[in-house]
Structure formats: C-alpha cells, structure tokens
PDB file of C-alpha atoms in Angstrom:
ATOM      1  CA  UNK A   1       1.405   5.422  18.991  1.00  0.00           C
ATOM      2  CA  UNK A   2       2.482   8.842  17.525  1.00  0.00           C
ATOM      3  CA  UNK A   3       2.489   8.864  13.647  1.00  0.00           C
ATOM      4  CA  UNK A   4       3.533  11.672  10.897  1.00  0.00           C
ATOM      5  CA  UNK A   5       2.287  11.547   7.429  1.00  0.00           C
ATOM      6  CA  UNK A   6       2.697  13.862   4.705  1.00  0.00           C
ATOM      7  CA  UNK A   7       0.449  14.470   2.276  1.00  0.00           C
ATOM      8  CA  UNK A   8       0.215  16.799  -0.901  1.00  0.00           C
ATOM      9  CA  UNK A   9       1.513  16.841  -4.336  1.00  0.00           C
ATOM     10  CA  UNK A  10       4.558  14.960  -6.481  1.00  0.00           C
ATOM     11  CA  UNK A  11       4.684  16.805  -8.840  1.00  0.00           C
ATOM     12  CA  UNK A  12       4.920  20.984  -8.831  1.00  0.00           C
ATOM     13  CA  UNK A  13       5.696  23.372 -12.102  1.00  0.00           C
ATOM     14  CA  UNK A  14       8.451  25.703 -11.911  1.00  0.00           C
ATOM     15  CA  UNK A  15       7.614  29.309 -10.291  1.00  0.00           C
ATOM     16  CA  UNK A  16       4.221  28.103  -8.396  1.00  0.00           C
ATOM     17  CA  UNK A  17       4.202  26.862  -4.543  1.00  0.00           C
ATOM     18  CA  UNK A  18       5.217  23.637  -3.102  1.00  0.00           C
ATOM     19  CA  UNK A  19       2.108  23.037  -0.227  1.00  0.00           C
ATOM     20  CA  UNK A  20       2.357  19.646   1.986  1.00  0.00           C
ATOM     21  CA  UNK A  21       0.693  18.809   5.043  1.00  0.00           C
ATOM     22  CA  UNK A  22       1.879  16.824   8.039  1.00  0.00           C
ATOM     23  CA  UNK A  23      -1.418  15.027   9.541  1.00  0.00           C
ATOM     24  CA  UNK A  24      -0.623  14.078  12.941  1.00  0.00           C
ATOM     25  CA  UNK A  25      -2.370  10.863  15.030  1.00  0.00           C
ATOM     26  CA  UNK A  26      -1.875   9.574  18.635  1.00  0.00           C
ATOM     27  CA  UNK A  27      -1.118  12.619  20.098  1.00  0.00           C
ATOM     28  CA  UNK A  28      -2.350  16.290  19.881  1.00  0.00           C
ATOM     29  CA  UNK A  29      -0.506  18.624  18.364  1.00  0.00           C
ATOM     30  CA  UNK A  30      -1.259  21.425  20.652  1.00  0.00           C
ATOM     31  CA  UNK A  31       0.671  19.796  23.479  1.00  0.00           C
ATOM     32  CA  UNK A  32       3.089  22.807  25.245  1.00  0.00           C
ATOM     33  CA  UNK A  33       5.990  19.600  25.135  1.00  0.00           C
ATOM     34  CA  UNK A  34       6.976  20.085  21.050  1.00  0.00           C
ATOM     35  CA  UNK A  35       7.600  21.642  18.367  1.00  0.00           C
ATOM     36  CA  UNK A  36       6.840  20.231  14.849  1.00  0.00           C
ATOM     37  CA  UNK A  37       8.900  20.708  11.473  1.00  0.00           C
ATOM     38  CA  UNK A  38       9.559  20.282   8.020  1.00  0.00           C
ATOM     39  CA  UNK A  39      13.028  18.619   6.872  1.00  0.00           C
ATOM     40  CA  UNK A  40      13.987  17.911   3.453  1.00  0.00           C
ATOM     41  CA  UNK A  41      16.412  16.107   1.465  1.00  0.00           C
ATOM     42  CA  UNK A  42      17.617  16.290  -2.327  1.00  0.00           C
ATOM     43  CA  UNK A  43      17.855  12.735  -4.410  1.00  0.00           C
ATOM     44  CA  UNK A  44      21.253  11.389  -2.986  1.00  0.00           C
ATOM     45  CA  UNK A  45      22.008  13.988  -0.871  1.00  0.00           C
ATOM     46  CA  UNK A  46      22.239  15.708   3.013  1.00  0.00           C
ATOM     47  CA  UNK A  47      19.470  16.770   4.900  1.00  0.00           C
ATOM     48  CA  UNK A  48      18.119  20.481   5.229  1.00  0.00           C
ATOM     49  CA  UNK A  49      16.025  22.107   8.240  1.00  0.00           C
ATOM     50  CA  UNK A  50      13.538  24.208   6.759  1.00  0.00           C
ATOM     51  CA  UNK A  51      11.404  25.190   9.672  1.00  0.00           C
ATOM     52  CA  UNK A  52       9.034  24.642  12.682  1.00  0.00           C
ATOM     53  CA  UNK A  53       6.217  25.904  14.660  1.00  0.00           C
ATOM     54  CA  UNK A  54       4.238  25.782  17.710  1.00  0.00           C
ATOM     55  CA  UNK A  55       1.088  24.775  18.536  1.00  0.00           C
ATOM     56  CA  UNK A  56       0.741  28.553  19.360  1.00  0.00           C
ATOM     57  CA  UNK A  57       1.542  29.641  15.255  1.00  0.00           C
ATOM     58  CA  UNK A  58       4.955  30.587  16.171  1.00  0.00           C
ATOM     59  CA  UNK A  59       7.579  29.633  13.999  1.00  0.00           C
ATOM     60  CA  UNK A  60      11.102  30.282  13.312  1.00  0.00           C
ATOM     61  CA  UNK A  61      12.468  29.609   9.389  1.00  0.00           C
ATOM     62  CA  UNK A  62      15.970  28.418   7.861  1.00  0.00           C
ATOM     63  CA  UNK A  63      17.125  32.062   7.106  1.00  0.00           C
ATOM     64  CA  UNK A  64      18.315  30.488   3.396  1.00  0.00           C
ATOM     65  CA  UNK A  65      14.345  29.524   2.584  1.00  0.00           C
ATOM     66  CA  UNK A  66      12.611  32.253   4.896  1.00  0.00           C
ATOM     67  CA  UNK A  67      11.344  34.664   2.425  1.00  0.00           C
ATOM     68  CA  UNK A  68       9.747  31.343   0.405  1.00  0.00           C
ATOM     69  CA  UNK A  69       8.588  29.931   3.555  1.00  0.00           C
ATOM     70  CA  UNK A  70       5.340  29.396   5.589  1.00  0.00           C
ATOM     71  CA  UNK A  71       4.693  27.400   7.903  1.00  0.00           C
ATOM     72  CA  UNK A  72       0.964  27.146   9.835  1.00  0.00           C
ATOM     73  CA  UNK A  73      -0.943  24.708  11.690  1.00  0.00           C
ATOM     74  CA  UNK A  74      -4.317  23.751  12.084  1.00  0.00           C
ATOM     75  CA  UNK A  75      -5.347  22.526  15.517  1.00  0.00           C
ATOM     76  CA  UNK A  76      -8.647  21.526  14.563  1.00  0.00           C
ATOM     77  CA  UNK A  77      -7.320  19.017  11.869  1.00  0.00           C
ATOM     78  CA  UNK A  78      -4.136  18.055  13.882  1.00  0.00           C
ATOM     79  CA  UNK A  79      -2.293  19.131  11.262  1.00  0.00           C
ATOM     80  CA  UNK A  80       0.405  21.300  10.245  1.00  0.00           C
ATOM     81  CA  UNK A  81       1.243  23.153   6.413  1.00  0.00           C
ATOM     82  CA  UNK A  82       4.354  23.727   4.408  1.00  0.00           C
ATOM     83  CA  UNK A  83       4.619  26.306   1.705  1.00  0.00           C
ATOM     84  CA  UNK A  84       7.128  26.972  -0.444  1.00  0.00           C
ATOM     85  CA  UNK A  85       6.598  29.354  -3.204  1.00  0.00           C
ATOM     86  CA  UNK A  86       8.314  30.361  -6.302  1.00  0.00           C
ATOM     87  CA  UNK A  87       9.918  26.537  -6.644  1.00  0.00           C
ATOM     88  CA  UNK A  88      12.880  25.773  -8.640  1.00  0.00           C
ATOM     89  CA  UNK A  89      14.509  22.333  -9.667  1.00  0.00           C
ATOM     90  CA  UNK A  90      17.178  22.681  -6.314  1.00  0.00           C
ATOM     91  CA  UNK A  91      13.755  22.309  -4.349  1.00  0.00           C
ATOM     92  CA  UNK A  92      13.318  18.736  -5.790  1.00  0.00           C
ATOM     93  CA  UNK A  93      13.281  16.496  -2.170  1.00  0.00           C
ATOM     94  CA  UNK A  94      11.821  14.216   0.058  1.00  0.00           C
ATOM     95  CA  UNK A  95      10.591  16.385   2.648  1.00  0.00           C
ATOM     96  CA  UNK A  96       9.555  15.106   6.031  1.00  0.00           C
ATOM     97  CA  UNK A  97       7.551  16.017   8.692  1.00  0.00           C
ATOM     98  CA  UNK A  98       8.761  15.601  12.052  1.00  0.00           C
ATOM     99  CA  UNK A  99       8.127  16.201  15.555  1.00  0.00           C
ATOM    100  CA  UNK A 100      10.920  17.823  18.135  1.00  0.00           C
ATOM    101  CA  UNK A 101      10.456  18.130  21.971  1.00  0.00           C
ATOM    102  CA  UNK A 102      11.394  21.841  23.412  1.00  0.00           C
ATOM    103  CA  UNK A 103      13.318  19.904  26.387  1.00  0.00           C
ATOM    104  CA  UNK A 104      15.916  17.670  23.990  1.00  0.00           C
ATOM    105  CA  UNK A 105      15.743  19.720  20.232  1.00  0.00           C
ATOM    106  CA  UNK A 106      16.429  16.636  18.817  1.00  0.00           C
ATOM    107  CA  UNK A 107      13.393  15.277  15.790  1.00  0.00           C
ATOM    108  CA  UNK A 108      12.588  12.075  17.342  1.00  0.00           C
ATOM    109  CA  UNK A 109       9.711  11.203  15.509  1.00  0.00           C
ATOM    110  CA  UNK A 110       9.298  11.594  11.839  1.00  0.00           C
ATOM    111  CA  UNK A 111       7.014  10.900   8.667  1.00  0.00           C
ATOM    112  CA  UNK A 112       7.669   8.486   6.033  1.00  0.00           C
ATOM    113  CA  UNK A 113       8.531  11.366   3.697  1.00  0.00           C
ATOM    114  CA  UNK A 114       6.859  12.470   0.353  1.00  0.00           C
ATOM    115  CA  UNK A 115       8.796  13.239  -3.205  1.00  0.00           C
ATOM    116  CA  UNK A 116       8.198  16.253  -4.281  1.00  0.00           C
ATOM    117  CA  UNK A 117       9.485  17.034  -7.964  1.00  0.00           C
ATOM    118  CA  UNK A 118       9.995  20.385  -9.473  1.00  0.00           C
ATOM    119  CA  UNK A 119       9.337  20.031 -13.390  1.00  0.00           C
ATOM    120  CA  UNK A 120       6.996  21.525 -16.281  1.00  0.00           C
TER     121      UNK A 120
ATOM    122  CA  UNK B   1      25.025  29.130  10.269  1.00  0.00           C
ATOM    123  CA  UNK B   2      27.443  27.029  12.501  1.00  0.00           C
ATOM    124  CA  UNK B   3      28.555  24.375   9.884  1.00  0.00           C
ATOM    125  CA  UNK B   4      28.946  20.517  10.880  1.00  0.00           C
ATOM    126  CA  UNK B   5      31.464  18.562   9.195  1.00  0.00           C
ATOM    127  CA  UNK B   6      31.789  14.436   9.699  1.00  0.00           C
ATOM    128  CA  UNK B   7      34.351  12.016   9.373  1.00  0.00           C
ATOM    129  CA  UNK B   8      34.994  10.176   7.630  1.00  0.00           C
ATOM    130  CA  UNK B   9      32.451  10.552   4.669  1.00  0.00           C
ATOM    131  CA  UNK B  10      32.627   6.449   4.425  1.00  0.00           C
ATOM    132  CA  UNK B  11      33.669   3.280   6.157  1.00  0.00           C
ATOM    133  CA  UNK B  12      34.080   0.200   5.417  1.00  0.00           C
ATOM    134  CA  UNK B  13      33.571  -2.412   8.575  1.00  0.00           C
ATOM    135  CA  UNK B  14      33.057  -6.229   9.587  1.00  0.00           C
ATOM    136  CA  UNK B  15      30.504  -7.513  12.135  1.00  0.00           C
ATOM    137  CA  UNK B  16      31.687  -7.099  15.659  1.00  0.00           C
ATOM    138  CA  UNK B  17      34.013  -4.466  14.804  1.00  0.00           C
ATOM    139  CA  UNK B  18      33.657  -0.823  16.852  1.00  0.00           C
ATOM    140  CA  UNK B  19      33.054   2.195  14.971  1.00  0.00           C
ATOM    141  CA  UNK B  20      33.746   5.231  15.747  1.00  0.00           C
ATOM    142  CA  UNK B  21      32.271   8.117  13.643  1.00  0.00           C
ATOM    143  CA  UNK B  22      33.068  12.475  14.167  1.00  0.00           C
ATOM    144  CA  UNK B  23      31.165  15.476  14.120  1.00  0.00           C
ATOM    145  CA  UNK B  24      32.774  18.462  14.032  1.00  0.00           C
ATOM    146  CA  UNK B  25      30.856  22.201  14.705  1.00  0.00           C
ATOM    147  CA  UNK B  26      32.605  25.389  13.334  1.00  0.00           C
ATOM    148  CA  UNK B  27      31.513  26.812  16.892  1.00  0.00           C
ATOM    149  CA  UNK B  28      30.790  25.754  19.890  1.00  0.00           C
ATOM    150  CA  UNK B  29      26.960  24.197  19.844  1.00  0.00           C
ATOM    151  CA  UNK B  30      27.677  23.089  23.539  1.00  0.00           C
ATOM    152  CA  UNK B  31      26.518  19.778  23.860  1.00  0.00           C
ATOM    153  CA  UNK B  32      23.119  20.867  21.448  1.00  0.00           C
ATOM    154  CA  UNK B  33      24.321  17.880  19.295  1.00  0.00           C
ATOM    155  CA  UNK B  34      21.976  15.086  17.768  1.00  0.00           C
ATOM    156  CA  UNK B  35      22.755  11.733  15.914  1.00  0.00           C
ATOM    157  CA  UNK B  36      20.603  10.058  13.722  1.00  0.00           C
ATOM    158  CA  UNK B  37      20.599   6.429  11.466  1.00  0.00           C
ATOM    159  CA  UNK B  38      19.424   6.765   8.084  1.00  0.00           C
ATOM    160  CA  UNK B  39      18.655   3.205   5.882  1.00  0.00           C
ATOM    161  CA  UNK B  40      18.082   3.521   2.481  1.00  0.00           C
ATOM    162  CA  UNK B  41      13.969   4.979   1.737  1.00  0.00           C
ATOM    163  CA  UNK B  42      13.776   5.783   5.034  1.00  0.00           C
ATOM    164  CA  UNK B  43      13.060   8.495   7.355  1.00  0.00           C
ATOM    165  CA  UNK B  44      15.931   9.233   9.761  1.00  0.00           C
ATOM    166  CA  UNK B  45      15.758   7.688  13.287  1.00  0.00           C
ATOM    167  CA  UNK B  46      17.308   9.749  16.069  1.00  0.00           C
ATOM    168  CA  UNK B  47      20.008   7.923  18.320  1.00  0.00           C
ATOM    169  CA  UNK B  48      21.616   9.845  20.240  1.00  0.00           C
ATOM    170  CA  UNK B  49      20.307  13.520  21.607  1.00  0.00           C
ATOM    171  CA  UNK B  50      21.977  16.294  23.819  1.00  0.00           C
ATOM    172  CA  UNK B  51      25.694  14.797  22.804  1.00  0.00           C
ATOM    173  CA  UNK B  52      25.150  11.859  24.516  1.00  0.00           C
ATOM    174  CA  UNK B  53      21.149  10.844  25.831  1.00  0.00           C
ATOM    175  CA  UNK B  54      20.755   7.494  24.692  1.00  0.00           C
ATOM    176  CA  UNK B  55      16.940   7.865  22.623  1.00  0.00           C
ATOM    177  CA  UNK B  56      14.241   5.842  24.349  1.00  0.00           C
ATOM    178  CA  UNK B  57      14.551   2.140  22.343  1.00  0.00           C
ATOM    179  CA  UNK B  58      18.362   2.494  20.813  1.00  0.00           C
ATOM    180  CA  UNK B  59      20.124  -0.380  21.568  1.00  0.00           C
ATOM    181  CA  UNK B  60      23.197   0.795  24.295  1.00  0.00           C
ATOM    182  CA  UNK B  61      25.950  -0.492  21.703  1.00  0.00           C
ATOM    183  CA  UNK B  62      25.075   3.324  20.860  1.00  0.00           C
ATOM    184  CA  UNK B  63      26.997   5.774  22.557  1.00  0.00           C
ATOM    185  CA  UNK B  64      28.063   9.760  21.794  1.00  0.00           C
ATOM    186  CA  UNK B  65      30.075  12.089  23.611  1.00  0.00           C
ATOM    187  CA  UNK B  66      31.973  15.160  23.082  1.00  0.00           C
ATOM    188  CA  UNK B  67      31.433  18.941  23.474  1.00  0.00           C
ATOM    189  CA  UNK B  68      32.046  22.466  22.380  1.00  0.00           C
ATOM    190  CA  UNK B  69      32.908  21.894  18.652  1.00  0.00           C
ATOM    191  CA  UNK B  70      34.098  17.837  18.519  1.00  0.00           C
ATOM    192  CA  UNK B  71      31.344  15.383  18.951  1.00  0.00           C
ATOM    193  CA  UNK B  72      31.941  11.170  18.711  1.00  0.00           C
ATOM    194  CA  UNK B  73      29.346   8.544  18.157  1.00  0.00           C
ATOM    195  CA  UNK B  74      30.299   4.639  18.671  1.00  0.00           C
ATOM    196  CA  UNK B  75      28.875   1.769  17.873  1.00  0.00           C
ATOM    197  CA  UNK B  76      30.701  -0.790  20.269  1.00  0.00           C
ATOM    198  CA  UNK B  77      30.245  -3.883  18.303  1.00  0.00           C
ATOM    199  CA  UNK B  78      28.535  -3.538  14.935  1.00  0.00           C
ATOM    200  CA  UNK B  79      25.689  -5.048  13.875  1.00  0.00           C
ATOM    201  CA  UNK B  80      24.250  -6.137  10.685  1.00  0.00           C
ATOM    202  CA  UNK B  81      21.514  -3.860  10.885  1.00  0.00           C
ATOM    203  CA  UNK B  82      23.752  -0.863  11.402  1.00  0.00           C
ATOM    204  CA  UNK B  83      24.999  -0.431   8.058  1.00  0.00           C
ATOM    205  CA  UNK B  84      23.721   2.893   7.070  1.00  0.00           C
ATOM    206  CA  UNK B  85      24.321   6.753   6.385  1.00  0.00           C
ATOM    207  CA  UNK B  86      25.102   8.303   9.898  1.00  0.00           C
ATOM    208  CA  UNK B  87      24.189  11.990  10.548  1.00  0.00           C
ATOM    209  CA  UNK B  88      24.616  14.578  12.778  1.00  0.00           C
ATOM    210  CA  UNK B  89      22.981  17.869  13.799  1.00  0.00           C
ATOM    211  CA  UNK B  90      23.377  20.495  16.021  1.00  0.00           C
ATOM    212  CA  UNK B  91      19.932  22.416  17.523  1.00  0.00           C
ATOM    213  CA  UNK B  92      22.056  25.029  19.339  1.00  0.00           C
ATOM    214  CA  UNK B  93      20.861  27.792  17.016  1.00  0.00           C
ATOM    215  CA  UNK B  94      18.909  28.785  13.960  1.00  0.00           C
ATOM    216  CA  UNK B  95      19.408  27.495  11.252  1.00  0.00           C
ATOM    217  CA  UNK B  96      19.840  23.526  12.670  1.00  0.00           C
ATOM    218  CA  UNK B  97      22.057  22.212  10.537  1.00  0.00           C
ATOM    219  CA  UNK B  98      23.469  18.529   9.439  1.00  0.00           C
ATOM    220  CA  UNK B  99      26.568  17.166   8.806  1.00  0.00           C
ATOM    221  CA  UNK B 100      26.712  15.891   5.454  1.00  0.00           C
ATOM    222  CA  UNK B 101      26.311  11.955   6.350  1.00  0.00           C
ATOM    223  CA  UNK B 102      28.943   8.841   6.873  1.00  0.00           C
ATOM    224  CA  UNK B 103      28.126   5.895   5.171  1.00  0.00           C
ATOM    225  CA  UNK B 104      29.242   2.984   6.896  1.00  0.00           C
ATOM    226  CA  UNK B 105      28.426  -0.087   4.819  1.00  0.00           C
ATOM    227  CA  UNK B 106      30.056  -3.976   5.031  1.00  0.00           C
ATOM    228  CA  UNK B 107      33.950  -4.801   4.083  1.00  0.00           C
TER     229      UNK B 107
END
C-alpha cells in the first residue's frame, strides 16, 4: 500500500530555508503514471499548491512561491525535497506531500502532513 | 490564476439530509475540477476527480457534476462521518488552485 511521509524540521528562523522531504513506500517513484507535490496549509486556513515534479526532475512551481522554490527528487532514496528559502511568518503551514496521476490531475494520495513554524 | 470560489462557506445539516455544495471557476477549467473531504488533523482525501469520476473507495452517496466555470458536489443522504470542510480544485492550469473550503458540520 502506497504511503507519503514528510519529514524535516518544526521549527525554522526567519530569513533561512524551509527543507522537507516526502519519503515514499509501496510504490516507486520513478513510475511514468505520476507526478508528486508539495501542498500546504496555514493554521485555520485554505489550502495552497506549491509545486510538483517528475520522476524525470521536471517540475513546474506556483508562480506566487517560484523564485523561493525548489523542488528535486531522489530516485535512489524514493524520495522527493521541498525548499523554501528566505521564510517568513505567512509560510507557517502544514505542508503535505502528495502524489497526482498525469491521467486524472487530481492528489489522490497524500502524507499525514508536518508543521512547520516560522519563528526566532 | 483562475480563482475558485464555493458556496456556501458553511452548512448546517441533519443525518439523511442531501447536500449540495458549489464551486465556482473565474474561467472555464473544463471539467479539470477535483473535490476533496477534509476532517479535522487530517490530510485531505480526494472524492471526486475530472468533475465527476467517482475516486476508487468513495462511497456513491458522492456525486459531482458541472462544467466550464460551475461545478456541484452532492452528498445524497448524509452521513455522520461526512461532517467536514469540503474543497475544491481545479488542475486545468498552473497555478492549481482551491476554493476556500465549506464546512458542513451537524444542526
């Protein structure tokens, strides 16, 4: 059975860079059927897309986050990366890993979702 | 970015009752339209994909339709287990973005 979990700090300072990884297990993540991403989601409020990639490396961004954004994945680990640099306190989420398929573009599997807080 | 708008933002319901929730796209997304079930700590769970695919494992009281820029999702006869934030999303272009949530919780 296909499982996402996140993994990487709570807690980030102001002006560094948010890095989380997505480890995936029951599946590999170089199959040609998905794409994988990173969602987020502020205390209490809506959800944002941030990004997603391909097995291959490519990846297309949120235009809003792009120039904070990379996203990479490591086939060897069956894992996937998120960073986010230059964090401020509206980056405060749960962000979620989460897997979509290229035929429906719909994230139909996802992690359990990690805090993240931006605070010195 | 195409922006999604829901209503309404909250409902109150009863067991058994059918609920009928909207998704609106400020342009057309086609039928590039996703629901999804949110409980409270938890990761989203998808529902409904491409306007009106029933996900593999969603009960059928499920059900979306729509089009173009108006999108529906129904639950026929609600369940206590369906009281939750709603969501919807559109994947027709980038950025994918979410409608802001409807809450529909017990009256």
């Amino acid at each position: 059975q296909l499982q996402l979990q996140e993994s990487g700090p709570g807690l980030v300072k102001p002006s560094e860079t948010l890095s989380l990884t997505c480890t995936v297990s029951g599946d590999s993540i170089s199959s040609t059927t998905y794409y994988w991403g990173w969602i987020r989601q502020p205390p209490g409020k809506g959800l944002e897309w941030i990004g997603s990639i391909y097995y291959s490396g490519s990846t297309y961004y949120n235009p809003s986050l792009k120039s904070r954004v990379t996203i990479s994945v490591d086939t060897s680990k069956n894992q996937f990366s998120l960073k986010l640099s230059s964090v401020n306190a509206a980056d405060t989420a749960v962000y979620y890993c989460a897997r979509h398929p290229n035929w429906a573009d719909a994230f139909d599997i996802w992690g359990q979702g990690t805090m993240v807080t931006v605070s010195s | 970015d195409i922006q999604m708008t829901q209503s309404p933002s909250s409902l109150s319901a009863s067991v058994g009752d059918r609920v009928t929730i909207t998704c609106r796209a400020s342009q057309s997304v086609t039928r590039y339209l996703n629901w999804y079930q949110q409980k409270p700590g938890k990761a989203p769970k998808l529902l409904i994909y491409a306007a009106s695919s029933l996900q593999t494992g969603v009960p059928s009281r499920f059900s979306g339709s729509g089009s173009e820029t108006d999108f529906t999702l129904t639950i026929s006869s609600l369940q206590p287990e369906d009281f939750a934030i709603y969501f919807c999303q559109h994947s027709y272009s980038t950025p994918r973005t979410f409608g802001q949530g409807t809450k529909v919780d017990i009256k």
